[in-house]
């Protein structure tokens, strides 16, 4: 492009600069907007920080965002000693199925009505899930897992230890403190665990009740039990949860046979 350099008309300066920039090669145009060394260093640092995230050893752009009714949980560290103080190493460490929610998806879309069912938890809350639930991922060198909202057994305040006071259940789940009498004979003799493998406790007192299952119209379906009820549920239907050293079972409303 040809530019008349003795043109003194001030209204032409901006357009001339644009034409000049367009006519120069890429390396030359860099001199039209010089930046300080500190600015270039800041840009380089920002780019490197944006690329530090890794998923299963591979670099990713931005944060991982769960979809549908999935949530990302940072798994709690494994216990390296027993209650009696015996140190555990390697595979002997007790892996926990609990952690802190890092991110949640938008929720599940009901297949009939198209209504989006809101997620029952949010980032920062603690959750306990089933032993075989979820897909394990390594995010930035730390163990995480992706689970569905249906996999949540209980949720609790992530800033406090798990306890009965700050724990709650979701959906149509019911938290039952199992009847300890089922673990002993009428004479009070405790039955060994190996003898009870074919018969788990299936009755107890209700301690927490979920909000209920979402119907196709988006409304909550009423729960038929309340805190304090004694209930009988299907054998092997509950998922065991240890809270404050006590044994509890998380049971779905559909698996509760009777109350009394």
PDB file of C-alpha atoms in Angstrom:
ATOM      1  CA  UNK A   1       0.000   0.000   0.000  1.00  0.00           C
ATOM      2  CA  UNK A   2       1.181   3.525  -0.731  1.00  0.00           C
ATOM      3  CA  UNK A   3       1.000   6.178   1.984  1.00  0.00           C
ATOM      4  CA  UNK A   4       1.768   9.883   1.461  1.00  0.00           C
ATOM      5  CA  UNK A   5       3.931  10.716   4.481  1.00  0.00           C
ATOM      6  CA  UNK A   6       3.716  14.541   4.070  1.00  0.00           C
ATOM      7  CA  UNK A   7      -0.039  14.480   4.498  1.00  0.00           C
ATOM      8  CA  UNK A   8      -0.758  16.766   7.447  1.00  0.00           C
ATOM      9  CA  UNK A   9      -4.512  16.230   7.569  1.00  0.00           C
ATOM     10  CA  UNK A  10      -5.172  14.951  11.156  1.00  0.00           C
ATOM     11  CA  UNK A  11      -8.317  13.113  10.058  1.00  0.00           C
ATOM     12  CA  UNK A  12      -6.211  10.837   7.883  1.00  0.00           C
ATOM     13  CA  UNK A  13      -3.765   9.664  10.577  1.00  0.00           C
ATOM     14  CA  UNK A  14      -5.911   6.845  11.971  1.00  0.00           C
ATOM     15  CA  UNK A  15      -6.802   5.389   8.579  1.00  0.00           C
ATOM     16  CA  UNK A  16      -3.189   5.635   7.439  1.00  0.00           C
ATOM     17  CA  UNK A  17      -2.034   3.709  10.492  1.00  0.00           C
ATOM     18  CA  UNK A  18      -4.554   0.953   9.833  1.00  0.00           C
ATOM     19  CA  UNK A  19      -3.496   0.672   6.175  1.00  0.00           C
ATOM     20  CA  UNK A  20       0.163   0.570   7.216  1.00  0.00           C
ATOM     21  CA  UNK A  21      -0.480  -2.199   9.745  1.00  0.00           C
ATOM     22  CA  UNK A  22      -2.324  -4.274   7.167  1.00  0.00           C
ATOM     23  CA  UNK A  23       0.495  -3.888   4.640  1.00  0.00           C
ATOM     24  CA  UNK A  24       3.329  -4.977   6.917  1.00  0.00           C
ATOM     25  CA  UNK A  25       4.270  -8.610   7.535  1.00  0.00           C
ATOM     26  CA  UNK A  26       3.321 -10.254  10.859  1.00  0.00           C
ATOM     27  CA  UNK A  27       6.761  -9.735  12.417  1.00  0.00           C
ATOM     28  CA  UNK A  28       6.747  -6.064  11.599  1.00  0.00           C
ATOM     29  CA  UNK A  29       3.273  -5.325  12.965  1.00  0.00           C
ATOM     30  CA  UNK A  30       4.480  -6.290  16.434  1.00  0.00           C
ATOM     31  CA  UNK A  31       6.409  -3.023  16.556  1.00  0.00           C
ATOM     32  CA  UNK A  32       3.231  -0.999  16.078  1.00  0.00           C
ATOM     33  CA  UNK A  33       1.989  -1.980  19.583  1.00  0.00           C
ATOM     34  CA  UNK A  34       5.101  -2.486  21.694  1.00  0.00           C
ATOM     35  CA  UNK A  35       4.676  -3.986  25.165  1.00  0.00           C
ATOM     36  CA  UNK A  36       6.958  -4.007  28.141  1.00  0.00           C
ATOM     37  CA  UNK A  37       8.909  -7.063  29.224  1.00  0.00           C
ATOM     38  CA  UNK A  38       6.782  -7.278  32.382  1.00  0.00           C
ATOM     39  CA  UNK A  39       3.604  -7.375  30.291  1.00  0.00           C
ATOM     40  CA  UNK A  40       4.987 -10.192  28.122  1.00  0.00           C
ATOM     41  CA  UNK A  41       6.046 -12.099  31.241  1.00  0.00           C
ATOM     42  CA  UNK A  42       2.570 -11.723  32.717  1.00  0.00           C
ATOM     43  CA  UNK A  43       0.983 -13.068  29.547  1.00  0.00           C
ATOM     44  CA  UNK A  44       3.341 -16.048  29.498  1.00  0.00           C
ATOM     45  CA  UNK A  45       2.587 -16.822  33.139  1.00  0.00           C
ATOM     46  CA  UNK A  46      -1.174 -16.638  32.557  1.00  0.00           C
ATOM     47  CA  UNK A  47      -0.915 -19.047  29.622  1.00  0.00           C
ATOM     48  CA  UNK A  48       1.198 -21.511  31.591  1.00  0.00           C
ATOM     49  CA  UNK A  49      -1.186 -21.383  34.559  1.00  0.00           C
ATOM     50  CA  UNK A  50      -4.139 -22.070  32.266  1.00  0.00           C
ATOM     51  CA  UNK A  51      -2.441 -25.253  31.065  1.00  0.00           C
ATOM     52  CA  UNK A  52      -1.506 -26.737  34.436  1.00  0.00           C
ATOM     53  CA  UNK A  53      -4.762 -28.667  34.881  1.00  0.00           C
ATOM     54  CA  UNK A  54      -4.382 -32.355  34.135  1.00  0.00           C
ATOM     55  CA  UNK A  55      -6.977 -35.113  33.822  1.00  0.00           C
ATOM     56  CA  UNK A  56      -5.617 -38.659  34.088  1.00  0.00           C
ATOM     57  CA  UNK A  57      -2.164 -37.315  33.252  1.00  0.00           C
ATOM     58  CA  UNK A  58      -3.232 -35.274  30.222  1.00  0.00           C
ATOM     59  CA  UNK A  59      -3.359 -31.472  30.067  1.00  0.00           C
ATOM     60  CA  UNK A  60      -6.830 -29.996  29.715  1.00  0.00           C
ATOM     61  CA  UNK A  61      -8.129 -26.511  29.015  1.00  0.00           C
ATOM     62  CA  UNK A  62     -10.203 -24.981  31.792  1.00  0.00           C
ATOM     63  CA  UNK A  63     -12.059 -26.770  34.562  1.00  0.00           C
ATOM     64  CA  UNK A  64     -13.844 -30.109  34.274  1.00  0.00           C
ATOM     65  CA  UNK A  65     -17.622 -29.638  34.286  1.00  0.00           C
ATOM     66  CA  UNK A  66     -19.941 -32.599  35.014  1.00  0.00           C
ATOM     67  CA  UNK A  67     -23.000 -33.036  32.795  1.00  0.00           C
ATOM     68  CA  UNK A  68     -26.548 -34.293  33.425  1.00  0.00           C
ATOM     69  CA  UNK A  69     -26.897 -35.539  37.023  1.00  0.00           C
ATOM     70  CA  UNK A  70     -23.206 -36.250  37.592  1.00  0.00           C
ATOM     71  CA  UNK A  71     -21.076 -34.578  40.242  1.00  0.00           C
ATOM     72  CA  UNK A  72     -17.325 -34.426  40.750  1.00  0.00           C
ATOM     73  CA  UNK A  73     -16.112 -35.413  44.210  1.00  0.00           C
ATOM     74  CA  UNK A  74     -12.622 -35.039  45.661  1.00  0.00           C
ATOM     75  CA  UNK A  75     -12.141 -38.308  47.522  1.00  0.00           C
ATOM     76  CA  UNK A  76     -11.107 -38.169  51.183  1.00  0.00           C
ATOM     77  CA  UNK A  77      -7.648 -39.496  52.004  1.00  0.00           C
ATOM     78  CA  UNK A  78      -7.424 -43.174  52.902  1.00  0.00           C
ATOM     79  CA  UNK A  79      -7.008 -44.071  56.557  1.00  0.00           C
ATOM     80  CA  UNK A  80      -3.478 -45.241  57.320  1.00  0.00           C
ATOM     81  CA  UNK A  81      -4.177 -46.759  60.717  1.00  0.00           C
ATOM     82  CA  UNK A  82      -6.879 -48.748  62.489  1.00  0.00           C
ATOM     83  CA  UNK A  83      -8.891 -47.524  65.471  1.00  0.00           C
ATOM     84  CA  UNK A  84      -6.471 -49.477  67.651  1.00  0.00           C
ATOM     85  CA  UNK A  85      -3.519 -47.519  66.259  1.00  0.00           C
ATOM     86  CA  UNK A  86      -2.112 -50.218  63.954  1.00  0.00           C
ATOM     87  CA  UNK A  87      -0.368 -48.572  60.988  1.00  0.00           C
ATOM     88  CA  UNK A  88      -1.525 -49.633  57.537  1.00  0.00           C
ATOM     89  CA  UNK A  89       0.493 -49.415  54.327  1.00  0.00           C
ATOM     90  CA  UNK A  90      -0.118 -49.906  50.620  1.00  0.00           C
ATOM     91  CA  UNK A  91      -3.270 -51.837  49.718  1.00  0.00           C
ATOM     92  CA  UNK A  92      -4.025 -52.409  53.404  1.00  0.00           C
ATOM     93  CA  UNK A  93      -5.070 -48.755  53.774  1.00  0.00           C
ATOM     94  CA  UNK A  94      -8.791 -48.255  54.262  1.00  0.00           C
ATOM     95  CA  UNK A  95     -10.152 -46.476  51.191  1.00  0.00           C
ATOM     96  CA  UNK A  96     -12.973 -44.075  51.962  1.00  0.00           C
ATOM     97  CA  UNK A  97     -16.112 -43.647  49.878  1.00  0.00           C
ATOM     98  CA  UNK A  98     -16.684 -40.074  50.912  1.00  0.00           C
ATOM     99  CA  UNK A  99     -15.397 -36.689  49.867  1.00  0.00           C
ATOM    100  CA  UNK A 100     -16.118 -33.063  49.084  1.00  0.00           C
ATOM    101  CA  UNK A 101     -18.186 -31.991  46.081  1.00  0.00           C
ATOM    102  CA  UNK A 102     -16.073 -29.955  43.648  1.00  0.00           C
ATOM    103  CA  UNK A 103     -18.574 -29.399  40.827  1.00  0.00           C
ATOM    104  CA  UNK A 104     -22.110 -30.470  39.908  1.00  0.00           C
ATOM    105  CA  UNK A 105     -23.976 -30.925  36.656  1.00  0.00           C
ATOM    106  CA  UNK A 106     -27.185 -29.065  35.736  1.00  0.00           C
ATOM    107  CA  UNK A 107     -29.408 -31.995  36.760  1.00  0.00           C
ATOM    108  CA  UNK A 108     -31.257 -34.889  35.161  1.00  0.00           C
ATOM    109  CA  UNK A 109     -33.929 -34.221  32.558  1.00  0.00           C
ATOM    110  CA  UNK A 110     -37.078 -36.269  33.136  1.00  0.00           C
ATOM    111  CA  UNK A 111     -37.547 -38.501  30.112  1.00  0.00           C
ATOM    112  CA  UNK A 112     -41.323 -38.024  29.941  1.00  0.00           C
ATOM    113  CA  UNK A 113     -41.969 -34.404  30.908  1.00  0.00           C
ATOM    114  CA  UNK A 114     -38.622 -32.819  30.022  1.00  0.00           C
ATOM    115  CA  UNK A 115     -38.483 -31.178  33.455  1.00  0.00           C
ATOM    116  CA  UNK A 116     -34.949 -30.723  34.780  1.00  0.00           C
ATOM    117  CA  UNK A 117     -34.588 -32.230  38.259  1.00  0.00           C
ATOM    118  CA  UNK A 118     -32.334 -30.001  40.347  1.00  0.00           C
ATOM    119  CA  UNK A 119     -29.218 -31.458  41.929  1.00  0.00           C
ATOM    120  CA  UNK A 120     -29.566 -32.232  45.657  1.00  0.00           C
ATOM    121  CA  UNK A 121     -26.058 -31.042  46.532  1.00  0.00           C
ATOM    122  CA  UNK A 122     -23.762 -28.138  45.762  1.00  0.00           C
ATOM    123  CA  UNK A 123     -20.034 -27.489  45.718  1.00  0.00           C
ATOM    124  CA  UNK A 124     -18.405 -27.611  49.141  1.00  0.00           C
ATOM    125  CA  UNK A 125     -20.776 -30.160  50.645  1.00  0.00           C
ATOM    126  CA  UNK A 126     -19.573 -33.559  51.793  1.00  0.00           C
ATOM    127  CA  UNK A 127     -21.085 -36.801  50.478  1.00  0.00           C
ATOM    128  CA  UNK A 128     -20.882 -40.510  51.201  1.00  0.00           C
ATOM    129  CA  UNK A 129     -21.525 -42.873  48.280  1.00  0.00           C
ATOM    130  CA  UNK A 130     -21.599 -46.600  47.600  1.00  0.00           C
ATOM    131  CA  UNK A 131     -18.399 -48.649  47.555  1.00  0.00           C
ATOM    132  CA  UNK A 132     -18.720 -49.596  43.891  1.00  0.00           C
ATOM    133  CA  UNK A 133     -20.279 -46.379  42.615  1.00  0.00           C
ATOM    134  CA  UNK A 134     -18.634 -43.786  40.426  1.00  0.00           C
ATOM    135  CA  UNK A 135     -15.832 -43.524  37.894  1.00  0.00           C
ATOM    136  CA  UNK A 136     -12.455 -42.693  39.368  1.00  0.00           C
ATOM    137  CA  UNK A 137     -10.392 -39.928  37.737  1.00  0.00           C
ATOM    138  CA  UNK A 138      -7.067 -38.303  38.566  1.00  0.00           C
ATOM    139  CA  UNK A 139      -7.435 -34.532  38.507  1.00  0.00           C
ATOM    140  CA  UNK A 140      -4.256 -32.500  39.011  1.00  0.00           C
ATOM    141  CA  UNK A 141      -2.602 -35.468  40.686  1.00  0.00           C
ATOM    142  CA  UNK A 142      -5.403 -36.004  43.221  1.00  0.00           C
ATOM    143  CA  UNK A 143      -8.007 -38.758  43.398  1.00  0.00           C
ATOM    144  CA  UNK A 144     -11.530 -37.747  42.377  1.00  0.00           C
ATOM    145  CA  UNK A 145     -14.634 -39.638  41.328  1.00  0.00           C
ATOM    146  CA  UNK A 146     -17.634 -38.865  39.136  1.00  0.00           C
ATOM    147  CA  UNK A 147     -20.890 -40.158  40.607  1.00  0.00           C
ATOM    148  CA  UNK A 148     -24.591 -39.696  39.914  1.00  0.00           C
ATOM    149  CA  UNK A 149     -26.887 -37.935  42.347  1.00  0.00           C
ATOM    150  CA  UNK A 150     -28.615 -41.306  42.830  1.00  0.00           C
ATOM    151  CA  UNK A 151     -25.332 -42.718  44.197  1.00  0.00           C
ATOM    152  CA  UNK A 152     -25.354 -40.324  47.165  1.00  0.00           C
ATOM    153  CA  UNK A 153     -26.123 -42.135  50.411  1.00  0.00           C
ATOM    154  CA  UNK A 154     -25.867 -39.135  52.727  1.00  0.00           C
ATOM    155  CA  UNK A 155     -24.720 -35.543  52.455  1.00  0.00           C
ATOM    156  CA  UNK A 156     -23.234 -33.344  55.176  1.00  0.00           C
ATOM    157  CA  UNK A 157     -21.585 -29.994  55.868  1.00  0.00           C
ATOM    158  CA  UNK A 158     -18.176 -30.327  54.254  1.00  0.00           C
ATOM    159  CA  UNK A 159     -16.575 -27.958  56.774  1.00  0.00           C
ATOM    160  CA  UNK A 160     -17.416 -30.272  59.680  1.00  0.00           C
ATOM    161  CA  UNK A 161     -16.794 -33.956  60.471  1.00  0.00           C
ATOM    162  CA  UNK A 162     -19.504 -36.437  59.525  1.00  0.00           C
ATOM    163  CA  UNK A 163     -22.004 -36.731  62.390  1.00  0.00           C
ATOM    164  CA  UNK A 164     -25.700 -37.467  62.866  1.00  0.00           C
ATOM    165  CA  UNK A 165     -26.356 -33.800  63.644  1.00  0.00           C
ATOM    166  CA  UNK A 166     -25.132 -32.475  60.290  1.00  0.00           C
ATOM    167  CA  UNK A 167     -25.989 -35.418  58.030  1.00  0.00           C
ATOM    168  CA  UNK A 168     -28.995 -35.670  55.723  1.00  0.00           C
ATOM    169  CA  UNK A 169     -30.339 -37.989  53.034  1.00  0.00           C
ATOM    170  CA  UNK A 170     -31.494 -37.081  49.533  1.00  0.00           C
ATOM    171  CA  UNK A 171     -34.379 -38.057  47.276  1.00  0.00           C
ATOM    172  CA  UNK A 172     -36.482 -40.966  48.503  1.00  0.00           C
ATOM    173  CA  UNK A 173     -33.759 -42.318  50.799  1.00  0.00           C
ATOM    174  CA  UNK A 174     -34.299 -43.043  54.487  1.00  0.00           C
ATOM    175  CA  UNK A 175     -31.535 -43.263  57.110  1.00  0.00           C
ATOM    176  CA  UNK A 176     -32.237 -46.103  59.542  1.00  0.00           C
ATOM    177  CA  UNK A 177     -30.296 -46.900  62.707  1.00  0.00           C
ATOM    178  CA  UNK A 178     -30.297 -50.677  62.518  1.00  0.00           C
ATOM    179  CA  UNK A 179     -31.533 -52.809  65.383  1.00  0.00           C
ATOM    180  CA  UNK A 180     -28.466 -54.114  67.229  1.00  0.00           C
ATOM    181  CA  UNK A 181     -30.544 -56.946  68.728  1.00  0.00           C
ATOM    182  CA  UNK A 182     -30.484 -58.680  65.357  1.00  0.00           C
ATOM    183  CA  UNK A 183     -26.749 -59.208  65.894  1.00  0.00           C
ATOM    184  CA  UNK A 184     -27.247 -61.281  69.063  1.00  0.00           C
ATOM    185  CA  UNK A 185     -29.232 -64.272  70.314  1.00  0.00           C
ATOM    186  CA  UNK A 186     -32.146 -63.973  72.741  1.00  0.00           C
ATOM    187  CA  UNK A 187     -29.688 -64.780  75.539  1.00  0.00           C
ATOM    188  CA  UNK A 188     -27.505 -61.834  74.567  1.00  0.00           C
ATOM    189  CA  UNK A 189     -24.683 -63.819  72.926  1.00  0.00           C
ATOM    190  CA  UNK A 190     -23.145 -61.845  70.072  1.00  0.00           C
ATOM    191  CA  UNK A 191     -23.223 -63.579  66.695  1.00  0.00           C
ATOM    192  CA  UNK A 192     -19.906 -63.588  64.834  1.00  0.00           C
ATOM    193  CA  UNK A 193     -19.772 -61.578  61.594  1.00  0.00           C
ATOM    194  CA  UNK A 194     -19.077 -64.742  59.566  1.00  0.00           C
ATOM    195  CA  UNK A 195     -22.346 -66.174  60.888  1.00  0.00           C
ATOM    196  CA  UNK A 196     -24.336 -63.119  59.825  1.00  0.00           C
ATOM    197  CA  UNK A 197     -23.018 -62.768  56.275  1.00  0.00           C
ATOM    198  CA  UNK A 198     -26.207 -64.375  54.963  1.00  0.00           C
ATOM    199  CA  UNK A 199     -28.465 -62.257  57.198  1.00  0.00           C
ATOM    200  CA  UNK A 200     -27.959 -58.529  57.610  1.00  0.00           C
ATOM    201  CA  UNK A 201     -30.037 -56.352  59.949  1.00  0.00           C
ATOM    202  CA  UNK A 202     -33.245 -55.350  58.176  1.00  0.00           C
ATOM    203  CA  UNK A 203     -35.102 -53.345  60.794  1.00  0.00           C
ATOM    204  CA  UNK A 204     -34.501 -50.261  62.909  1.00  0.00           C
ATOM    205  CA  UNK A 205     -35.570 -46.746  63.779  1.00  0.00           C
ATOM    206  CA  UNK A 206     -35.820 -43.935  61.210  1.00  0.00           C
ATOM    207  CA  UNK A 207     -33.372 -41.101  61.895  1.00  0.00           C
ATOM    208  CA  UNK A 208     -33.519 -39.047  58.683  1.00  0.00           C
ATOM    209  CA  UNK A 209     -36.005 -38.847  55.798  1.00  0.00           C
ATOM    210  CA  UNK A 210     -35.305 -37.508  52.313  1.00  0.00           C
ATOM    211  CA  UNK A 211     -37.429 -34.888  50.566  1.00  0.00           C
ATOM    212  CA  UNK A 212     -39.001 -37.511  48.276  1.00  0.00           C
ATOM    213  CA  UNK A 213     -38.854 -38.698  44.684  1.00  0.00           C
ATOM    214  CA  UNK A 214     -39.590 -36.225  41.902  1.00  0.00           C
ATOM    215  CA  UNK A 215     -42.741 -37.037  39.907  1.00  0.00           C
ATOM    216  CA  UNK A 216     -43.034 -36.473  36.145  1.00  0.00           C
ATOM    217  CA  UNK A 217     -44.762 -33.130  36.768  1.00  0.00           C
ATOM    218  CA  UNK A 218     -41.813 -31.920  38.850  1.00  0.00           C
ATOM    219  CA  UNK A 219     -43.580 -32.225  42.208  1.00  0.00           C
ATOM    220  CA  UNK A 220     -42.256 -34.169  45.205  1.00  0.00           C
ATOM    221  CA  UNK A 221     -43.935 -37.468  46.054  1.00  0.00           C
ATOM    222  CA  UNK A 222     -44.806 -37.798  49.734  1.00  0.00           C
ATOM    223  CA  UNK A 223     -42.732 -40.078  51.968  1.00  0.00           C
ATOM    224  CA  UNK A 224     -44.701 -42.618  54.009  1.00  0.00           C
ATOM    225  CA  UNK A 225     -42.402 -42.650  57.047  1.00  0.00           C
ATOM    226  CA  UNK A 226     -41.108 -40.044  59.459  1.00  0.00           C
ATOM    227  CA  UNK A 227     -38.351 -39.695  62.023  1.00  0.00           C
ATOM    228  CA  UNK A 228     -38.934 -42.012  64.974  1.00  0.00           C
ATOM    229  CA  UNK A 229     -40.812 -44.731  63.083  1.00  0.00           C
ATOM    230  CA  UNK A 230     -39.672 -48.330  63.447  1.00  0.00           C
ATOM    231  CA  UNK A 231     -39.413 -49.951  60.020  1.00  0.00           C
ATOM    232  CA  UNK A 232     -38.822 -53.335  58.433  1.00  0.00           C
ATOM    233  CA  UNK A 233     -37.082 -53.338  55.043  1.00  0.00           C
ATOM    234  CA  UNK A 234     -35.967 -55.895  52.493  1.00  0.00           C
ATOM    235  CA  UNK A 235     -32.946 -58.043  53.303  1.00  0.00           C
ATOM    236  CA  UNK A 236     -29.753 -56.633  51.733  1.00  0.00           C
ATOM    237  CA  UNK A 237     -31.677 -53.596  50.471  1.00  0.00           C
ATOM    238  CA  UNK A 238     -29.817 -51.053  52.593  1.00  0.00           C
ATOM    239  CA  UNK A 239     -26.347 -49.564  52.167  1.00  0.00           C
ATOM    240  CA  UNK A 240     -24.325 -49.500  55.370  1.00  0.00           C
ATOM    241  CA  UNK A 241     -22.993 -46.189  56.664  1.00  0.00           C
ATOM    242  CA  UNK A 242     -20.930 -45.711  59.812  1.00  0.00           C
ATOM    243  CA  UNK A 243     -21.732 -42.462  61.664  1.00  0.00           C
ATOM    244  CA  UNK A 244     -20.209 -41.635  65.040  1.00  0.00           C
ATOM    245  CA  UNK A 245     -19.235 -45.290  65.452  1.00  0.00           C
ATOM    246  CA  UNK A 246     -22.843 -46.449  65.041  1.00  0.00           C
ATOM    247  CA  UNK A 247     -24.185 -48.606  62.224  1.00  0.00           C
ATOM    248  CA  UNK A 248     -26.839 -47.118  59.974  1.00  0.00           C
ATOM    249  CA  UNK A 249     -28.433 -48.207  56.743  1.00  0.00           C
ATOM    250  CA  UNK A 250     -29.619 -46.016  53.870  1.00  0.00           C
ATOM    251  CA  UNK A 251     -32.773 -47.544  52.393  1.00  0.00           C
ATOM    252  CA  UNK A 252     -34.962 -46.411  49.520  1.00  0.00           C
ATOM    253  CA  UNK A 253     -38.610 -45.820  50.358  1.00  0.00           C
ATOM    254  CA  UNK A 254     -39.673 -48.530  47.879  1.00  0.00           C
ATOM    255  CA  UNK A 255     -37.684 -51.134  49.846  1.00  0.00           C
ATOM    256  CA  UNK A 256     -39.396 -50.424  53.171  1.00  0.00           C
ATOM    257  CA  UNK A 257     -41.969 -53.141  53.769  1.00  0.00           C
ATOM    258  CA  UNK A 258     -43.706 -51.943  56.915  1.00  0.00           C
ATOM    259  CA  UNK A 259     -43.566 -49.502  59.798  1.00  0.00           C
ATOM    260  CA  UNK A 260     -44.662 -49.933  63.415  1.00  0.00           C
TER     261      UNK A 260
END
